[in-house]
Amino acid sequence: MFSIIAKNLEVVRRRISAISIASGRDAATVQLLAVSKTFSADDIRAAYTAGQKAFGENYMREALDKIAELHLLRGLIEWHFIGPIQSNKTRAIAEQFDWVHSIDRLKIARRLSEQRPTHLPPLNVCIQVNISGEASKGGVAPSDIAALVCDVALLPRLRVRGLMSIPEPIFGLHIQCTPHRRLRELFNAINAQGLNLDTLSMGMSTDFSAAILEGATIIRVGTAIFGTRTYLAH
Ligand SMILES: *Cc1c(COP(=O)(O)O)cnc(C)c1O
């Protein structure tokens, strides 16, 4: 089991290198976030041993169990919260995570800022954009992003880093590029207004090549590293 995860990681890293070269980018500008939802602390340890440092989790109770189980790696692993956020979960996120990718309203951002412990550095956050306009999907409409980014940028205990999206699943490299390009253009437009975003969190197992081509700085990859998720842990 451990060696499968190590091998998968190696394959993903090679693909990141190849596609970075093809897009004229330095592979070091693409951070791999290993999405470990539904997988065990042992699986995370296996990936960590194979050199993976950043992990993404979606479900709070499951995440807190794994963070507790891996407490010896505290400060060595970087924890990213990437799931929908209920307001009663903000304190645990503010206390236990280094990054949050899924901010979609000011109320949640305010609570995270208020609850971020003073002994920790500011919490890194991305605003989630509903880039495909799907009614069922979380995230803010593109037209409302600039205003929310500006409001969140004023919160003292948060550091607004960029934008995140989960486009609707489509297949084929060329058409997969479209939503990622749209997110990058939104990102550029916001920076042109004087903000200083440095993070585009986009691309998952089936579309990370397209995301890298369009400028992703964090790709969030689960299945291609850990295998198919066979159950829902929450
Ligand atoms: C599960 C998940 C991923 C990873 O998806 P895979 O298809 O398994 O790579 C990435 N981002 C978010 C927000 C997720 O919930």
Short mmCIF file of C-alpha atoms and ligand atoms in Angstrom, two decimals:
data_model
loop_
_atom_site.label_atom_id
_atom_site.label_comp_id
_atom_site.label_asym_id
_atom_site.label_seq_id
_atom_site.Cartn_x
_atom_site.Cartn_y
_atom_site.Cartn_z
CA MET A 1 0.00 0.00 0.00
CA PHE A 2 2.75 2.44 0.96
CA SER A 3 4.71 1.74 -2.19
CA ILE A 4 1.65 2.28 -4.40
CA ILE A 5 1.18 5.75 -2.95
CA ALA A 6 4.89 6.50 -3.40
CA LYS A 7 4.74 5.30 -7.01
CA ASN A 8 1.59 7.27 -7.76
CA LEU A 9 3.21 10.38 -6.32
CA GLU A 10 6.23 9.86 -8.53
CA VAL A 11 3.99 9.55 -11.62
CA VAL A 12 2.07 12.72 -10.70
CA ARG A 13 5.33 14.62 -10.12
CA ARG A 14 6.66 13.54 -13.51
CA ARG A 15 3.47 14.67 -15.19
CA ILE A 16 3.72 18.03 -13.41
CA SER A 17 7.30 18.43 -14.66
CA ALA A 18 6.43 17.45 -18.21
CA ILE A 19 3.42 19.73 -18.50
CA SER A 20 5.29 22.60 -16.82
CA ILE A 21 8.07 22.32 -19.37
CA ALA A 22 5.49 22.17 -22.16
CA SER A 23 3.87 25.36 -20.85
CA GLY A 24 7.17 27.17 -20.43
CA ARG A 25 6.87 27.18 -16.65
CA ASP A 26 9.22 26.22 -13.86
CA ALA A 27 7.72 23.11 -12.20
CA ALA A 28 8.67 24.61 -8.82
CA THR A 29 5.88 27.20 -9.31
CA VAL A 30 3.26 24.42 -9.21
CA GLN A 31 2.55 23.17 -5.71
CA LEU A 32 1.02 19.72 -5.36
CA LEU A 33 -1.68 19.50 -2.69
CA ALA A 34 -2.44 15.86 -1.88
CA VAL A 35 -6.17 15.55 -1.21
CA SER A 36 -6.46 12.87 1.45
CA LYS A 37 -10.19 12.93 2.23
CA THR A 38 -11.53 9.44 3.05
CA PHE A 39 -7.96 8.06 3.25
CA SER A 40 -6.30 7.14 6.51
CA ALA A 41 -3.57 8.74 8.58
CA ASP A 42 -1.34 5.83 7.53
CA ASP A 43 -1.88 6.74 3.87
CA ILE A 44 -0.95 10.35 4.67
CA ARG A 45 2.15 9.11 6.49
CA ALA A 46 3.11 7.05 3.43
CA ALA A 47 2.81 10.09 1.18
CA TYR A 48 4.73 12.20 3.69
CA THR A 49 7.52 9.63 3.77
CA ALA A 50 7.61 9.87 -0.03
CA GLY A 51 8.23 13.62 0.26
CA GLN A 52 4.70 15.07 0.15
CA LYS A 53 4.19 17.87 2.69
CA ALA A 54 0.84 19.57 1.90
CA PHE A 55 -2.47 17.75 2.45
CA GLY A 56 -6.05 18.80 1.74
CA GLU A 57 -9.10 17.71 3.74
CA ASN A 58 -12.83 18.32 3.22
CA TYR A 59 -14.65 16.97 6.25
CA MET A 60 -13.97 18.47 9.64
CA ARG A 61 -14.40 15.56 12.00
CA GLU A 62 -12.38 13.23 9.79
CA ALA A 63 -9.67 15.87 9.36
CA LEU A 64 -9.37 16.56 13.09
CA ASP A 65 -9.00 12.84 13.81
CA LYS A 66 -6.16 12.55 11.32
CA ILE A 67 -4.44 15.75 12.47
CA ALA A 68 -4.55 14.40 16.04
CA GLU A 69 -3.22 11.02 14.94
CA LEU A 70 -0.37 12.71 13.07
CA HIS A 71 0.47 15.17 15.84
CA LEU A 72 4.15 14.14 15.73
CA LEU A 73 4.27 15.70 12.26
CA ARG A 74 2.78 18.97 13.52
CA GLY A 75 4.60 21.86 11.85
CA LEU A 76 6.01 19.53 9.19
CA ILE A 77 2.74 18.84 7.40
CA GLU A 78 0.85 21.80 5.94
CA TRP A 79 -2.93 21.31 6.33
CA HIS A 80 -5.34 22.84 3.82
CA PHE A 81 -9.10 22.91 4.32
CA ILE A 82 -10.83 22.64 0.93
CA GLY A 83 -14.42 21.65 1.76
CA PRO A 84 -17.63 23.58 2.36
CA ILE A 85 -17.46 25.57 5.63
CA GLN A 86 -20.28 25.69 8.15
CA SER A 87 -20.04 28.56 10.60
CA ASN A 88 -19.86 26.24 13.61
CA LYS A 89 -16.65 24.72 12.18
CA THR A 90 -14.66 27.92 11.77
CA ARG A 91 -12.90 27.74 15.15
CA ALA A 92 -11.43 24.31 14.45
CA ILE A 93 -10.27 25.47 11.03
CA ALA A 94 -8.73 28.65 12.45
CA GLU A 95 -6.88 26.64 15.09
CA GLN A 96 -5.77 23.59 13.11
CA PHE A 97 -5.22 24.57 9.48
CA ASP A 98 -2.61 26.58 7.57
CA TRP A 99 -4.74 27.30 4.52
CA VAL A 100 -8.44 27.48 3.58
CA HIS A 101 -9.37 27.31 -0.12
CA SER A 102 -13.14 27.46 0.16
CA ILE A 103 -14.10 30.91 1.47
CA ASP A 104 -17.39 31.91 -0.14
CA ARG A 105 -18.78 34.57 2.16
CA LEU A 106 -17.57 37.42 4.32
CA LYS A 107 -19.25 36.12 7.46
CA ILE A 108 -17.10 32.98 7.40
CA ALA A 109 -13.94 34.97 6.69
CA ARG A 110 -14.68 37.32 9.62
CA ARG A 111 -15.14 34.41 12.01
CA LEU A 112 -11.91 32.76 10.85
CA SER A 113 -10.01 36.02 11.36
CA GLU A 114 -11.49 36.54 14.85
CA GLN A 115 -10.78 32.94 15.83
CA ARG A 116 -7.25 32.61 14.42
CA PRO A 117 -4.99 32.18 17.50
CA THR A 118 -2.48 35.01 17.94
CA HIS A 119 0.45 32.61 18.34
CA LEU A 120 -0.09 31.37 14.77
CA PRO A 121 0.73 33.27 11.57
CA PRO A 122 -2.26 34.67 9.64
CA LEU A 123 -4.40 32.00 7.98
CA ASN A 124 -3.83 31.78 4.21
CA VAL A 125 -7.13 31.91 2.34
CA CYS A 126 -8.47 31.59 -1.18
CA ILE A 127 -11.90 32.67 -2.34
CA GLN A 128 -13.86 29.91 -4.06
CA VAL A 129 -15.30 30.96 -7.42
CA ASN A 130 -18.27 29.25 -9.03
CA ILE A 131 -16.57 29.34 -12.41
CA SER A 132 -18.94 27.05 -14.33
CA GLY A 133 -22.04 28.76 -12.97
CA GLU A 134 -23.53 25.51 -11.67
CA ALA A 135 -26.41 26.18 -9.30
CA SER A 136 -25.48 23.20 -7.12
CA LYS A 137 -21.85 24.24 -6.65
CA GLY A 138 -20.37 26.35 -3.90
CA GLY A 139 -18.46 29.49 -4.57
CA VAL A 140 -19.06 33.11 -5.38
CA ALA A 141 -20.25 34.37 -8.76
CA PRO A 142 -17.37 35.83 -10.79
CA SER A 143 -19.05 39.26 -10.73
CA ASP A 144 -18.95 39.35 -6.91
CA ILE A 145 -15.35 38.17 -6.46
CA ALA A 146 -13.48 41.49 -6.54
CA ALA A 147 -15.62 43.00 -3.78
CA LEU A 148 -15.24 39.94 -1.53
CA VAL A 149 -11.48 39.78 -2.09
CA CYS A 150 -11.19 43.44 -1.07
CA ASP A 151 -13.26 42.90 2.09
CA VAL A 152 -11.34 39.77 3.10
CA ALA A 153 -8.01 41.51 2.45
CA LEU A 154 -8.85 43.91 5.31
CA LEU A 155 -9.24 41.16 7.93
CA PRO A 156 -6.20 41.25 10.22
CA ARG A 157 -5.70 37.54 10.89
CA LEU A 158 -6.19 36.32 7.34
CA ARG A 159 -3.87 36.60 4.37
CA VAL A 160 -5.82 36.53 1.14
CA ARG A 161 -3.73 34.56 -1.35
CA GLY A 162 -5.92 33.94 -4.36
CA LEU A 163 -8.79 32.15 -6.05
CA MET A 164 -9.96 28.54 -6.12
CA SER A 165 -12.43 26.75 -8.35
CA ILE A 166 -13.96 23.33 -8.98
CA PRO A 167 -15.18 23.40 -12.59
CA GLU A 168 -17.87 20.95 -13.67
CA PRO A 169 -16.23 17.73 -14.89
CA ILE A 170 -15.50 17.79 -18.61
CA PHE A 171 -13.09 15.71 -20.64
CA GLY A 172 -10.49 16.66 -23.21
CA LEU A 173 -7.50 18.87 -22.56
CA HIS A 174 -8.62 21.68 -24.81
CA ILE A 175 -12.07 22.24 -23.32
CA GLN A 176 -10.77 21.65 -19.80
CA CYS A 177 -8.61 24.75 -20.29
CA THR A 178 -11.62 27.07 -20.67
CA PRO A 179 -12.78 27.35 -17.02
CA HIS A 180 -9.17 27.52 -15.80
CA ARG A 181 -8.41 30.30 -18.25
CA ARG A 182 -11.49 32.16 -17.02
CA LEU A 183 -10.26 31.90 -13.42
CA ARG A 184 -6.82 33.17 -14.41
CA GLU A 185 -8.35 36.14 -16.23
CA LEU A 186 -10.41 36.98 -13.14
CA PHE A 187 -7.25 36.71 -11.04
CA ASN A 188 -5.37 39.04 -13.41
CA ALA A 189 -8.23 41.55 -13.38
CA ILE A 190 -8.23 41.65 -9.57
CA ASN A 191 -4.48 42.12 -9.43
CA ALA A 192 -4.79 44.90 -12.00
CA GLN A 193 -6.96 46.70 -9.43
CA GLY A 194 -3.98 46.82 -7.08
CA LEU A 195 -4.33 43.59 -5.13
CA ASN A 196 -1.47 41.20 -4.83
CA LEU A 197 -2.87 37.68 -5.22
CA ASP A 198 -0.29 34.95 -5.82
CA THR A 199 -2.35 31.74 -5.78
CA LEU A 200 -4.53 30.02 -8.35
CA SER A 201 -5.86 26.80 -6.78
CA MET A 202 -7.27 24.86 -9.71
CA GLY A 203 -7.01 21.43 -11.28
CA MET A 204 -7.70 17.96 -9.85
CA SER A 205 -6.76 14.41 -10.90
CA THR A 206 -8.50 14.51 -14.28
CA ASP A 207 -7.74 18.11 -15.31
CA PHE A 208 -4.52 19.23 -13.67
CA SER A 209 -2.62 19.32 -16.97
CA ALA A 210 -5.08 21.91 -18.30
CA ALA A 211 -4.84 23.81 -15.02
CA ILE A 212 -1.03 23.97 -15.18
CA LEU A 213 -1.19 25.14 -18.79
CA GLU A 214 -3.47 27.97 -17.64
CA GLY A 215 -1.33 29.03 -14.72
CA ALA A 216 -2.36 27.00 -11.65
CA THR A 217 -0.01 27.51 -8.69
CA ILE A 218 -1.69 24.83 -6.53
CA ILE A 219 -3.23 21.69 -8.00
CA ARG A 220 -5.40 19.58 -5.67
CA VAL A 221 -4.94 15.90 -6.46
CA GLY A 222 -6.61 13.02 -4.63
CA THR A 223 -7.46 9.97 -6.75
CA ALA A 224 -4.25 10.01 -8.81
CA ILE A 225 -2.22 9.74 -5.58
CA PHE A 226 -4.34 7.69 -3.17
CA GLY A 227 -6.57 5.75 -5.55
CA THR A 228 -10.34 5.68 -5.99
CA ARG A 229 -12.39 6.75 -3.00
CA THR A 230 -14.57 3.79 -2.11
CA TYR A 231 -16.57 5.27 0.75
CA LEU A 232 -17.62 8.58 2.18
CA ALA A 233 -16.17 9.03 5.61
CA HIS A 234 -18.59 11.70 6.83
C1 LIG B 1 -11.86 15.72 -3.64
C2 LIG B 1 -11.38 17.04 -4.07
C3 LIG B 1 -10.24 17.17 -4.90
C4 LIG B 1 -9.48 15.99 -5.46
O1 LIG B 1 -10.23 15.33 -6.42
P1 LIG B 1 -9.61 14.10 -7.27
O2 LIG B 1 -10.48 14.04 -8.44
O3 LIG B 1 -9.69 12.90 -6.40
O4 LIG B 1 -8.20 14.47 -7.59
C5 LIG B 1 -9.82 18.45 -5.21
N1 LIG B 1 -10.46 19.54 -4.76
C6 LIG B 1 -11.54 19.47 -3.98
C7 LIG B 1 -12.20 20.70 -3.51
C8 LIG B 1 -12.04 18.22 -3.61
O5 LIG B 1 -13.14 18.15 -2.85
#
